[in-house]
Short mmCIF file of N, CA and C and ligand atoms in Angstrom, two decimals:
data_model
loop_
_atom_site.label_atom_id
_atom_site.label_comp_id
_atom_site.label_asym_id
_atom_site.label_seq_id
_atom_site.Cartn_x
_atom_site.Cartn_y
_atom_site.Cartn_z
N PRO G 219 69.40 109.23 122.87
CA PRO G 219 70.38 110.14 122.48
C PRO G 219 70.08 109.56 120.68
N PRO G 220 70.69 111.22 120.72
CA PRO G 220 70.44 111.88 118.80
C PRO G 220 70.18 111.28 117.64
N ASP G 221 69.56 111.81 116.45
CA ASP G 221 69.92 111.20 115.10
C ASP G 221 70.20 111.01 114.51
N VAL G 222 71.15 110.44 114.71
CA VAL G 222 72.62 110.22 113.67
C VAL G 222 72.11 110.96 112.01
N GLU G 223 71.25 110.43 111.36
CA GLU G 223 71.39 111.09 110.23
C GLU G 223 70.65 112.94 110.16
N GLN G 224 69.89 113.02 110.99
CA GLN G 224 69.71 114.28 110.99
C GLN G 224 70.96 115.43 111.44
N LEU G 225 71.30 114.30 112.69
CA LEU G 225 72.91 115.59 113.23
C LEU G 225 73.36 115.80 111.54
N GLY G 226 73.48 114.64 111.47
CA GLY G 226 75.18 114.79 110.23
C GLY G 226 74.95 115.48 108.58
N ARG G 227 73.62 115.22 108.91
CA ARG G 227 73.45 116.37 107.71
C ARG G 227 73.26 117.72 108.15
N ALA G 228 72.94 118.24 109.38
CA ALA G 228 73.19 119.36 110.38
C ALA G 228 74.75 120.10 109.82
N THR G 229 75.34 119.21 110.26
CA THR G 229 77.15 119.76 110.78
C THR G 229 77.79 119.73 109.46
N TRP G 230 77.39 118.12 108.87
CA TRP G 230 78.22 119.25 107.73
C TRP G 230 77.68 120.01 106.75
N THR G 231 75.99 120.41 106.54
CA THR G 231 75.62 122.11 106.56
C THR G 231 76.33 122.91 106.98
N PHE G 232 76.40 123.04 108.14
CA PHE G 232 77.68 123.65 109.23
C PHE G 232 78.54 124.32 108.73
N LEU G 233 79.61 122.97 108.39
CA LEU G 233 80.74 123.00 108.41
C LEU G 233 81.03 123.22 106.81
N HIS G 234 80.55 122.26 106.15
CA HIS G 234 80.45 123.28 104.34
C HIS G 234 81.06 124.65 103.87
N THR G 235 79.45 125.18 105.24
CA THR G 235 79.86 126.52 104.65
C THR G 235 79.78 127.85 105.13
N THR G 236 80.18 127.10 106.50
CA THR G 236 81.54 127.61 107.22
C THR G 236 82.59 127.77 106.19
N ALA G 237 82.87 126.39 105.93
CA ALA G 237 84.02 126.74 104.86
C ALA G 237 84.46 127.87 103.84
N ALA G 238 82.74 127.13 102.63
CA ALA G 238 82.81 128.42 101.80
C ALA G 238 82.83 129.91 102.10
N TYR G 239 82.94 130.47 103.29
CA TYR G 239 82.76 131.20 103.81
C TYR G 239 84.19 131.97 103.98
N TYR G 240 85.32 130.88 104.50
CA TYR G 240 86.28 131.42 105.33
C TYR G 240 86.43 132.15 104.18
N PRO G 241 87.59 133.04 104.74
CA PRO G 241 88.62 134.02 104.01
C PRO G 241 89.56 133.50 103.24
N GLU G 242 89.79 133.94 101.97
CA GLU G 242 91.32 133.02 101.11
C GLU G 242 92.68 133.33 101.52
N ARG G 243 92.50 134.70 102.95
CA ARG G 243 93.49 134.74 103.33
C ARG G 243 93.19 135.20 104.91
N PRO G 244 92.64 133.62 105.48
CA PRO G 244 92.22 133.88 106.87
C PRO G 244 94.25 134.71 107.69
N THR G 245 93.73 135.39 109.11
CA THR G 245 94.82 135.81 110.21
C THR G 245 94.83 134.64 110.49
N PRO G 246 96.41 134.73 111.57
CA PRO G 246 96.62 133.93 111.66
C PRO G 246 95.99 133.50 113.41
N THR G 247 94.61 134.25 113.81
CA THR G 247 94.18 134.34 114.92
C THR G 247 92.43 132.96 114.38
N GLN G 248 92.36 133.60 113.11
CA GLN G 248 91.14 133.16 111.96
C GLN G 248 91.45 131.83 111.88
N ARG G 249 92.84 131.34 111.63
CA ARG G 249 93.43 129.86 111.49
C ARG G 249 93.32 129.27 113.01
N ALA G 250 93.58 129.69 113.40
CA ALA G 250 93.49 129.12 114.96
C ALA G 250 91.88 128.54 115.62
N ASN G 251 90.91 129.72 115.41
CA ASN G 251 89.74 129.85 115.75
C ASN G 251 89.17 128.23 114.60
N MET G 252 89.63 127.86 113.46
CA MET G 252 89.32 127.03 112.33
C MET G 252 89.58 126.43 113.03
N LEU G 253 91.47 125.80 113.33
CA LEU G 253 91.66 124.56 113.75
C LEU G 253 91.37 124.15 115.01
N SER G 254 90.89 125.10 116.00
CA SER G 254 90.38 124.87 117.32
C SER G 254 89.05 124.55 117.12
N LEU G 255 88.11 124.34 116.28
CA LEU G 255 86.70 124.31 115.92
C LEU G 255 86.65 123.06 114.93
N ILE G 256 87.88 122.75 114.28
CA ILE G 256 87.62 121.01 113.57
C ILE G 256 88.62 120.34 114.90
N ARG G 257 89.44 120.51 115.46
CA ARG G 257 89.58 119.24 116.48
C ARG G 257 89.23 118.95 117.91
N ALA G 258 87.93 120.11 117.92
CA ALA G 258 86.71 119.91 118.64
C ALA G 258 85.98 118.90 118.52
N LEU G 259 85.54 118.19 117.17
CA LEU G 259 85.13 117.28 116.39
C LEU G 259 85.09 116.26 117.79
N PRO G 260 86.16 115.46 117.54
CA PRO G 260 86.71 113.98 117.57
C PRO G 260 86.43 114.06 118.98
N LEU G 261 86.69 115.33 119.96
CA LEU G 261 86.41 115.32 121.40
C LEU G 261 85.03 115.32 121.84
N LEU G 262 83.78 116.64 120.89
CA LEU G 262 82.84 116.52 121.46
C LEU G 262 81.55 115.86 120.68
N TYR G 263 82.04 115.06 119.49
CA TYR G 263 80.65 115.23 118.65
C TYR G 263 79.61 114.56 118.72
N PRO G 264 78.68 114.19 118.75
CA PRO G 264 77.78 113.52 120.21
C PRO G 264 77.38 112.14 119.43
N CYS G 265 78.16 111.52 118.65
CA CYS G 265 77.81 110.04 117.69
C CYS G 265 78.81 109.55 118.41
N SER G 266 79.32 108.48 118.88
CA SER G 266 80.69 108.69 119.56
C SER G 266 81.60 107.75 118.65
N HIS G 267 81.01 106.58 117.93
CA HIS G 267 82.09 105.60 116.57
C HIS G 267 82.58 107.39 115.30
N CYS G 268 81.10 108.17 115.38
CA CYS G 268 81.35 108.62 114.09
C CYS G 268 82.44 109.88 114.50
N ALA G 269 82.51 110.29 116.14
CA ALA G 269 83.91 111.35 116.36
C ALA G 269 84.88 110.33 116.08
N ASP G 270 85.14 109.55 116.93
CA ASP G 270 86.20 108.15 117.29
C ASP G 270 87.03 107.88 115.09
N ASP G 271 86.69 107.66 114.53
CA ASP G 271 86.54 107.42 113.42
C ASP G 271 87.04 108.46 112.66
N PHE G 272 86.40 109.72 113.26
CA PHE G 272 86.52 111.11 112.00
C PHE G 272 87.20 111.24 111.99
N GLY G 273 88.21 111.69 114.04
CA GLY G 273 89.83 111.12 114.64
C GLY G 273 90.44 110.45 113.83
N GLU G 274 90.32 109.95 113.83
CA GLU G 274 91.76 108.90 113.55
C GLU G 274 91.89 109.17 111.78
N ASP G 275 90.55 109.58 110.91
CA ASP G 275 91.26 109.86 109.79
C ASP G 275 91.79 111.15 109.91
N MET G 276 91.61 112.22 110.75
CA MET G 276 91.93 113.05 111.19
C MET G 276 93.55 113.04 111.06
N LYS G 277 93.82 111.88 111.60
CA LYS G 277 95.31 111.60 112.44
C LYS G 277 96.22 111.12 111.01
N ASN G 278 95.13 110.97 109.89
CA ASN G 278 96.23 110.76 108.30
C ASN G 278 96.45 111.76 107.42
N ASN G 279 95.32 112.64 107.99
CA ASN G 279 95.28 113.51 107.04
C ASN G 279 95.06 114.71 108.10
N ALA G 280 95.80 115.84 108.24
CA ALA G 280 96.09 117.11 108.67
C ALA G 280 95.38 118.27 108.29
N PRO G 281 94.04 118.63 109.27
CA PRO G 281 93.10 120.06 108.76
C PRO G 281 94.07 120.96 107.27
N ASP G 282 93.88 121.55 106.81
CA ASP G 282 94.28 122.62 105.58
C ASP G 282 93.58 123.96 106.75
N VAL G 283 93.72 124.80 107.08
CA VAL G 283 93.47 125.68 107.20
C VAL G 283 93.31 127.34 107.16
N SER G 284 94.67 126.79 105.38
CA SER G 284 95.53 127.74 104.91
C SER G 284 94.22 129.36 103.97
N GLY G 285 93.04 128.65 103.58
CA GLY G 285 92.20 129.25 102.99
C GLY G 285 90.91 128.22 102.09
N ARG G 286 90.39 129.00 102.19
CA ARG G 286 89.22 129.14 101.71
C ARG G 286 88.83 127.88 101.20
N ALA G 287 89.69 127.58 99.95
CA ALA G 287 90.28 126.77 98.56
C ALA G 287 90.27 125.16 99.62
N GLY G 288 91.00 125.51 100.86
CA GLY G 288 92.37 124.63 100.94
C GLY G 288 90.77 123.58 101.75
N LEU G 289 90.22 124.56 103.08
CA LEU G 289 89.41 124.27 103.79
C LEU G 289 88.29 123.25 102.79
N SER G 290 87.47 123.99 102.45
CA SER G 290 86.04 122.80 101.12
C SER G 290 87.23 121.58 100.87
N ARG G 291 88.12 122.10 100.18
CA ARG G 291 88.33 120.64 99.80
C ARG G 291 89.10 120.01 101.10
N TRP G 292 89.60 119.86 101.87
CA TRP G 292 90.13 119.36 102.83
C TRP G 292 89.00 118.15 103.42
N LEU G 293 88.06 119.63 103.76
CA LEU G 293 86.37 118.94 104.22
C LEU G 293 85.64 118.56 103.56
N CYS G 294 85.59 118.23 102.12
CA CYS G 294 85.32 117.96 101.35
C CYS G 294 85.30 116.13 101.13
N GLU G 295 87.33 116.19 101.12
CA GLU G 295 87.93 114.81 101.22
C GLU G 295 87.55 114.04 102.99
N ARG G 296 87.01 114.64 103.69
CA ARG G 296 86.71 113.64 105.07
C ARG G 296 85.47 113.64 105.21
N HIS G 297 84.84 113.88 104.06
CA HIS G 297 83.23 113.76 103.47
C HIS G 297 82.66 112.44 102.92
N ASN G 298 83.83 112.52 102.15
CA ASN G 298 83.86 111.21 101.02
C ASN G 298 84.19 110.22 102.06
N GLU G 299 85.20 110.75 102.43
CA GLU G 299 85.07 109.30 103.22
C GLU G 299 84.34 108.43 104.45
N VAL G 300 83.75 109.10 105.02
CA VAL G 300 82.75 109.14 105.65
C VAL G 300 81.43 108.33 104.41
N ASN G 301 81.52 109.35 103.52
CA ASN G 301 80.37 108.40 102.49
C ASN G 301 80.50 107.03 101.61
N ALA G 302 82.06 107.03 101.74
CA ALA G 302 82.85 105.62 101.40
C ALA G 302 82.44 104.46 102.84
N LYS G 303 82.71 104.70 103.81
CA LYS G 303 82.95 103.86 104.85
C LYS G 303 80.68 103.43 104.77
N LEU G 304 79.99 104.59 105.00
CA LEU G 304 78.71 104.51 105.01
C LEU G 304 78.43 103.82 103.45
N GLY G 305 79.19 103.45 102.06
CA GLY G 305 78.10 103.09 101.35
C GLY G 305 77.32 104.22 100.64
N LYS G 306 77.56 106.09 100.18
CA LYS G 306 77.30 106.03 100.43
C LYS G 306 78.08 106.76 98.52
N GLU G 307 77.42 107.44 97.83
CA GLU G 307 78.00 108.59 95.95
C GLU G 307 79.47 109.22 97.01
N LYS G 308 80.34 109.03 95.82
CA LYS G 308 81.42 110.23 96.79
C LYS G 308 80.64 111.74 95.48
N PHE G 309 81.07 112.64 96.59
CA PHE G 309 81.07 113.93 95.78
C PHE G 309 81.61 114.21 95.50
N ASP G 310 81.47 114.99 94.00
CA ASP G 310 82.50 115.29 93.25
C ASP G 310 82.93 116.85 93.15
N CYS G 311 84.35 117.01 94.67
CA CYS G 311 84.53 118.32 95.58
C CYS G 311 84.78 119.33 94.61
N GLY G 312 85.48 119.57 93.29
CA GLY G 312 84.72 120.78 91.63
C GLY G 312 83.95 121.45 92.82
N LYS G 313 82.77 120.83 93.18
CA LYS G 313 81.35 121.19 92.77
C LYS G 313 81.09 121.56 94.41
N THR G 314 81.82 122.01 95.43
CA THR G 314 81.37 122.14 96.78
C THR G 314 81.66 123.90 96.75
N ASP G 315 81.98 124.64 96.02
CA ASP G 315 81.40 126.05 95.46
C ASP G 315 80.23 125.92 95.09
N GLU G 316 79.42 125.91 94.72
CA GLU G 316 78.08 125.11 94.11
C GLU G 316 77.48 124.88 94.84
N ARG G 317 77.69 124.04 95.39
CA ARG G 317 76.57 123.52 96.56
C ARG G 317 76.59 124.07 97.90
N TRP G 318 77.33 125.00 97.71
CA TRP G 318 77.29 125.38 99.65
C TRP G 318 78.12 127.45 99.23
N LYS G 319 78.07 126.86 98.37
CA LYS G 319 78.04 128.38 98.48
C LYS G 319 77.71 129.55 97.33
N ASP G 320 77.48 129.41 95.65
CA ASP G 320 77.06 130.28 94.73
C ASP G 320 76.44 129.61 95.18
N GLY G 321 75.21 128.29 94.75
CA GLY G 321 74.34 127.88 94.24
C GLY G 321 74.35 127.53 92.60
N PRO G 322 73.16 127.35 92.54
CA PRO G 322 73.42 126.64 90.41
C PRO G 322 74.31 127.84 89.71
N THR G 323 74.04 127.26 88.65
CA THR G 323 74.22 128.00 87.91
C THR G 323 73.43 128.31 85.95
N ASP G 324 73.48 126.55 85.89
CA ASP G 324 72.35 127.12 84.91
C ASP G 324 70.34 127.14 85.89
P1 FAD X 406 75.38 114.18 104.02
O1 FAD X 406 76.01 113.24 104.25
O2 FAD X 406 74.82 114.30 105.07
O3 FAD X 406 75.04 115.20 102.86
C1 FAD X 406 74.98 116.08 103.01
C2 FAD X 406 74.69 116.72 102.04
O4 FAD X 406 76.01 117.20 101.77
C3 FAD X 406 74.56 115.92 100.20
O5 FAD X 406 73.43 115.94 100.49
C4 FAD X 406 75.83 117.08 99.45
O6 FAD X 406 74.78 117.69 98.88
C5 FAD X 406 75.71 117.10 100.72
N1 FAD X 406 77.10 116.16 99.76
C6 FAD X 406 77.89 115.54 99.75
N2 FAD X 406 79.16 114.56 100.24
C7 FAD X 406 79.81 115.88 99.71
C8 FAD X 406 81.01 116.17 100.24
N3 FAD X 406 82.39 115.20 100.01
N4 FAD X 406 81.96 117.50 100.62
C9 FAD X 406 81.09 118.47 100.11
N5 FAD X 406 79.58 118.48 100.15
C10 FAD X 406 78.96 117.00 99.81
N6 FAD X 406 76.78 108.53 109.73
C11 FAD X 406 77.39 107.46 109.96
O7 FAD X 406 76.29 106.36 109.81
N7 FAD X 406 78.31 106.89 110.53
C12 FAD X 406 79.06 107.58 110.79
O8 FAD X 406 80.65 106.79 111.29
C13 FAD X 406 79.23 108.52 110.82
N8 FAD X 406 80.32 109.64 110.42
C14 FAD X 406 79.76 110.99 110.68
C15 FAD X 406 81.00 111.89 111.37
C16 FAD X 406 81.70 113.31 110.80
C17 FAD X 406 82.40 114.53 110.81
C18 FAD X 406 79.88 113.88 109.92
C19 FAD X 406 79.56 115.34 110.67
C20 FAD X 406 79.19 113.42 109.86
C21 FAD X 406 79.03 111.35 110.63
N9 FAD X 406 78.08 111.36 109.86
C22 FAD X 406 78.19 108.93 110.06
C23 FAD X 406 77.17 110.99 109.72
C24 FAD X 406 76.51 110.84 107.72
O9 FAD X 406 77.36 111.54 107.38
C25 FAD X 406 75.53 111.05 106.60
O10 FAD X 406 75.38 112.94 106.96
C26 FAD X 406 73.72 110.91 107.36
O11 FAD X 406 73.65 109.42 106.74
C27 FAD X 406 72.90 111.56 106.47
O12 FAD X 406 73.63 111.65 105.02
P2 FAD X 406 72.54 112.15 103.99
O13 FAD X 406 72.73 110.71 102.35
O14 FAD X 406 71.32 112.74 104.63
O15 FAD X 406 73.84 113.28 103.59
#
C-alpha cells in the first residue's frame, strides 16, 4: 500500500500549487475541469479512509471553483480539517500564496 504521509505531502503540493495558479476568472470549461478533479478525489484517492473522510467533509463544504482566491481558501480549509483530525497545527490561510505561489517575501 502507498505511504500515506508521502502520498499526502505530494498530493497537497499538487493541489495547493494547482489552486495557486488557477485563473482569477476561470472559463466555464476550466471550472468544470477543476470540479471534476476535486470530485474524483473521494473516488480515486488511494488511501480509502482518507478518501471517505474527505468525501464526507466535501458534502458539508462544497468546492469553490469560482476563482484562484476562493479555491485556494477552500482547499486550505479542507487541509486544516485534515490537520485537526491528525492533531497537526492549523495553517494560516492568509499565508497560502506565500507558501505555494510567491515564496517568502523577506
Ligand atoms: P502536510 O499536511 O502534508 O502538508 C504539507 C505542507 O503543506 C506543510 O508543510 C505546510 O507547509 C503546508 N500546509 C499545511 N497545512 C496547510 C493548509 N491548511 N493550507 C495550505 N498549506 C498547508 N493522513 C492520515 O493519516 N489520515 C487521513 O485521513 C488523511 N487524509 C488525507 C486526505 C487528503 C485529501 C490528503 C491530500 C491527505 C490526507 N492525509 C491523511 C495525509 C496528511 O494530510 C498529510 O499529508 C501527512 O500526514 C503528511 O503531513 P505533513 O505534516 O508532512 O504535512
